[in-house]
Amino acid sequence: MNDIIHETAQKIESMEIRGAGRIAVAASNAIKIYVENLNVSSMEEFKNEINQVRSVLINTRPTAVSLPNAVKISSTFKSNTVDEAKKEIIENADNFIKSAQKAIDSIGEIGSRRISNGSVILTHCNSHAAIASIKKAFDQGKSISVVATESRPRKQGLITAKELNDYGIKTTLIVDSAVMSIMKKVDLVIVGADSIAVNGTLVNKIGTSQLALIANESRVNFIVAAETYKFSPNTILGQKIDIEERSPYEVVDAEYLSTLENVTIKNPAFDFTPAEYIDLIITEAGAIPPQMAYVIIRDYLGWTLEDLD
Ligand code: RI2
């Protein structure tokens, strides 16, 4: 199999490429490059190769549905000849990559309307979609500031703080456990999504659910910025979303842990936020209540039960 697939898979697994949207686009791009360079003579060989590519990419990280959705959208073909199937896949991948960027622009536009002049916005981790709305509101001349959580253990909050800093947006970086104490000063919470289930449950970076709970308790709006390909079709069939458990050494170093014989580390990367804590989900198809997740999966993604694995 071409290097591009293993290289991309390795970068997604190690989180060198991270963020639900970015891993989807990277996988799609890898499929495109791989197919462009693929030399096979029979359709059977071609199908085998594509199946292997799909499984290598999908098995890198288990939680963000953006990854299998992007792989499926990009690598689907109907043609019966290798040349035609290659063309189809290259076109599908190209279209997906373009539509992913367009979706971010639309989410930025729609999300920015929820941000009033003078607002303090709290965000968690590092979400391209959430940040697009914040940047757009800033571009519109609104005077806003952001509170960014550190997002232990990988500290993606530092990426957010730097990104906002470089954009000229005033930002306060806090440790995750300071959320309750700062919420009184916050007007709006915006986070991204790794997956959204058919019942509107959000799966996002660990710590998101306690943020939602605190926002709810403080009567602060909690909104999610998510492209439609972050909705999970398989949840219609009752499939549960797997929460990625990452290495304990992201939490403490190996040497120190080896001295603690009675201590184990749990390091789940994501958690579940029930729909009742979510005021709105901003998608490129419009702002919707979480209860409309089924409609997005059915009508917008356009997949039927027969398409599901
Ligand atoms: P965008 C990230 O996961 C975070 O959980 C973030 O909220 C989500 O993906 C969506 O990010 P990780 O890859 O697609 O850091 O909006 O584990 O950029």
Short mmCIF file of N, CA and C in Angstrom, two decimals, residues 21-22 24-25 28-29 66 69-74 90-108 128-129 226-230 283-285 300-301 303:
data_model
loop_
_atom_site.label_atom_id
_atom_site.label_comp_id
_atom_site.label_asym_id
_atom_site.label_seq_id
_atom_site.Cartn_x
_atom_site.Cartn_y
_atom_site.Cartn_z
N GLY A 21 -12.43 17.65 12.19
CA GLY A 21 -12.52 18.11 10.80
C GLY A 21 -11.22 17.88 10.05
N ARG A 22 -10.13 18.19 10.71
CA ARG A 22 -8.82 18.08 10.03
C ARG A 22 -8.47 16.62 9.73
N ALA A 24 -10.56 14.31 9.07
CA ALA A 24 -11.43 13.90 7.96
C ALA A 24 -10.84 14.38 6.63
N VAL A 25 -10.42 15.63 6.59
CA VAL A 25 -9.87 16.19 5.36
C VAL A 25 -8.54 15.51 5.02
N SER A 28 -9.23 12.11 3.54
CA SER A 28 -9.79 12.27 2.21
C SER A 28 -8.68 12.61 1.20
N ASN A 29 -7.80 13.49 1.61
CA ASN A 29 -6.69 13.89 0.76
C ASN A 29 -5.74 12.71 0.51
N SER A 66 -16.46 11.88 11.95
CA SER A 66 -16.03 12.62 10.76
C SER A 66 -15.07 11.77 9.92
N ASN A 69 -17.00 8.89 8.10
CA ASN A 69 -17.89 9.57 7.15
C ASN A 69 -17.10 10.09 5.94
N ALA A 70 -15.96 10.74 6.22
CA ALA A 70 -15.15 11.29 5.13
C ALA A 70 -14.60 10.17 4.26
N VAL A 71 -14.15 9.09 4.90
CA VAL A 71 -13.58 7.97 4.14
C VAL A 71 -14.66 7.37 3.23
N LYS A 72 -15.86 7.24 3.80
CA LYS A 72 -16.96 6.66 3.02
C LYS A 72 -17.35 7.57 1.85
N ILE A 73 -17.53 8.84 2.15
CA ILE A 73 -17.93 9.80 1.10
C ILE A 73 -16.87 9.82 -0.01
N SER A 74 -15.59 9.82 0.38
CA SER A 74 -14.52 9.98 -0.61
C SER A 74 -14.25 8.71 -1.39
N ILE A 90 -11.36 10.32 -7.02
CA ILE A 90 -10.61 11.60 -6.99
C ILE A 90 -11.60 12.77 -6.92
N GLU A 91 -12.67 12.67 -7.71
CA GLU A 91 -13.68 13.73 -7.72
C GLU A 91 -14.42 13.81 -6.38
N ASN A 92 -14.77 12.64 -5.83
CA ASN A 92 -15.47 12.61 -4.53
C ASN A 92 -14.62 13.23 -3.43
N ALA A 93 -13.33 12.86 -3.42
CA ALA A 93 -12.43 13.38 -2.38
C ALA A 93 -12.29 14.89 -2.53
N ASP A 94 -12.10 15.32 -3.78
CA ASP A 94 -11.99 16.77 -4.04
C ASP A 94 -13.22 17.52 -3.56
N ASN A 95 -14.37 16.97 -3.91
CA ASN A 95 -15.63 17.63 -3.51
C ASN A 95 -15.77 17.67 -2.00
N PHE A 96 -15.38 16.57 -1.35
CA PHE A 96 -15.50 16.54 0.12
C PHE A 96 -14.60 17.62 0.75
N ILE A 97 -13.37 17.69 0.26
CA ILE A 97 -12.42 18.66 0.83
C ILE A 97 -12.94 20.09 0.64
N LYS A 98 -13.44 20.36 -0.56
CA LYS A 98 -13.99 21.70 -0.82
C LYS A 98 -15.22 21.97 0.04
N SER A 99 -16.09 20.98 0.16
CA SER A 99 -17.32 21.23 0.92
C SER A 99 -17.02 21.37 2.41
N ALA A 100 -15.96 20.70 2.88
CA ALA A 100 -15.58 20.83 4.30
C ALA A 100 -15.15 22.27 4.58
N GLN A 101 -14.40 22.86 3.67
CA GLN A 101 -13.98 24.25 3.86
C GLN A 101 -15.17 25.21 3.78
N LYS A 102 -16.05 24.93 2.80
CA LYS A 102 -17.25 25.78 2.66
C LYS A 102 -18.12 25.70 3.91
N ALA A 103 -18.18 24.49 4.48
CA ALA A 103 -19.01 24.30 5.69
C ALA A 103 -18.48 25.16 6.83
N ILE A 104 -17.16 25.21 6.96
CA ILE A 104 -16.55 26.04 8.01
C ILE A 104 -16.92 27.51 7.80
N ASP A 105 -16.87 27.96 6.54
CA ASP A 105 -17.22 29.36 6.25
C ASP A 105 -18.67 29.64 6.64
N SER A 106 -19.57 28.72 6.29
CA SER A 106 -20.99 28.93 6.61
C SER A 106 -21.22 28.89 8.11
N ILE A 107 -20.56 27.95 8.79
CA ILE A 107 -20.71 27.85 10.24
C ILE A 107 -20.20 29.14 10.90
N GLY A 108 -19.10 29.66 10.38
CA GLY A 108 -18.55 30.92 10.89
C GLY A 108 -19.58 32.04 10.77
N HIS A 128 -11.87 24.00 15.17
CA HIS A 128 -11.82 24.84 14.00
C HIS A 128 -13.19 25.49 13.75
N ALA A 129 -14.24 24.67 13.89
CA ALA A 129 -15.61 25.15 13.61
C ALA A 129 -16.03 26.20 14.64
N ALA A 226 -20.72 22.40 14.39
CA ALA A 226 -20.41 21.08 13.81
C ALA A 226 -20.86 20.96 12.37
N GLU A 227 -19.95 20.55 11.51
CA GLU A 227 -20.31 20.27 10.13
C GLU A 227 -21.26 19.06 10.11
N THR A 228 -22.08 18.96 9.06
CA THR A 228 -23.06 17.85 9.03
C THR A 228 -22.37 16.48 9.00
N TYR A 229 -21.13 16.43 8.53
CA TYR A 229 -20.46 15.11 8.50
C TYR A 229 -19.95 14.69 9.89
N LYS A 230 -20.26 15.47 10.92
CA LYS A 230 -19.93 15.05 12.29
C LYS A 230 -21.12 14.32 12.94
N THR A 283 -24.73 24.19 12.10
CA THR A 283 -24.18 23.40 11.00
C THR A 283 -24.18 24.28 9.74
N GLU A 284 -23.57 23.76 8.67
CA GLU A 284 -23.60 24.53 7.41
C GLU A 284 -25.01 24.50 6.81
N ALA A 285 -25.86 23.59 7.30
CA ALA A 285 -27.24 23.52 6.80
C ALA A 285 -28.16 24.41 7.63
N TYR A 300 -30.07 15.31 5.21
CA TYR A 300 -28.95 16.11 4.75
C TYR A 300 -27.79 15.25 4.31
N LEU A 301 -27.45 14.24 5.12
CA LEU A 301 -26.36 13.35 4.69
C LEU A 301 -26.86 12.44 3.56
N TRP A 303 -28.24 9.49 3.55
CA TRP A 303 -28.00 8.06 3.61
C TRP A 303 -29.22 7.32 4.11
#
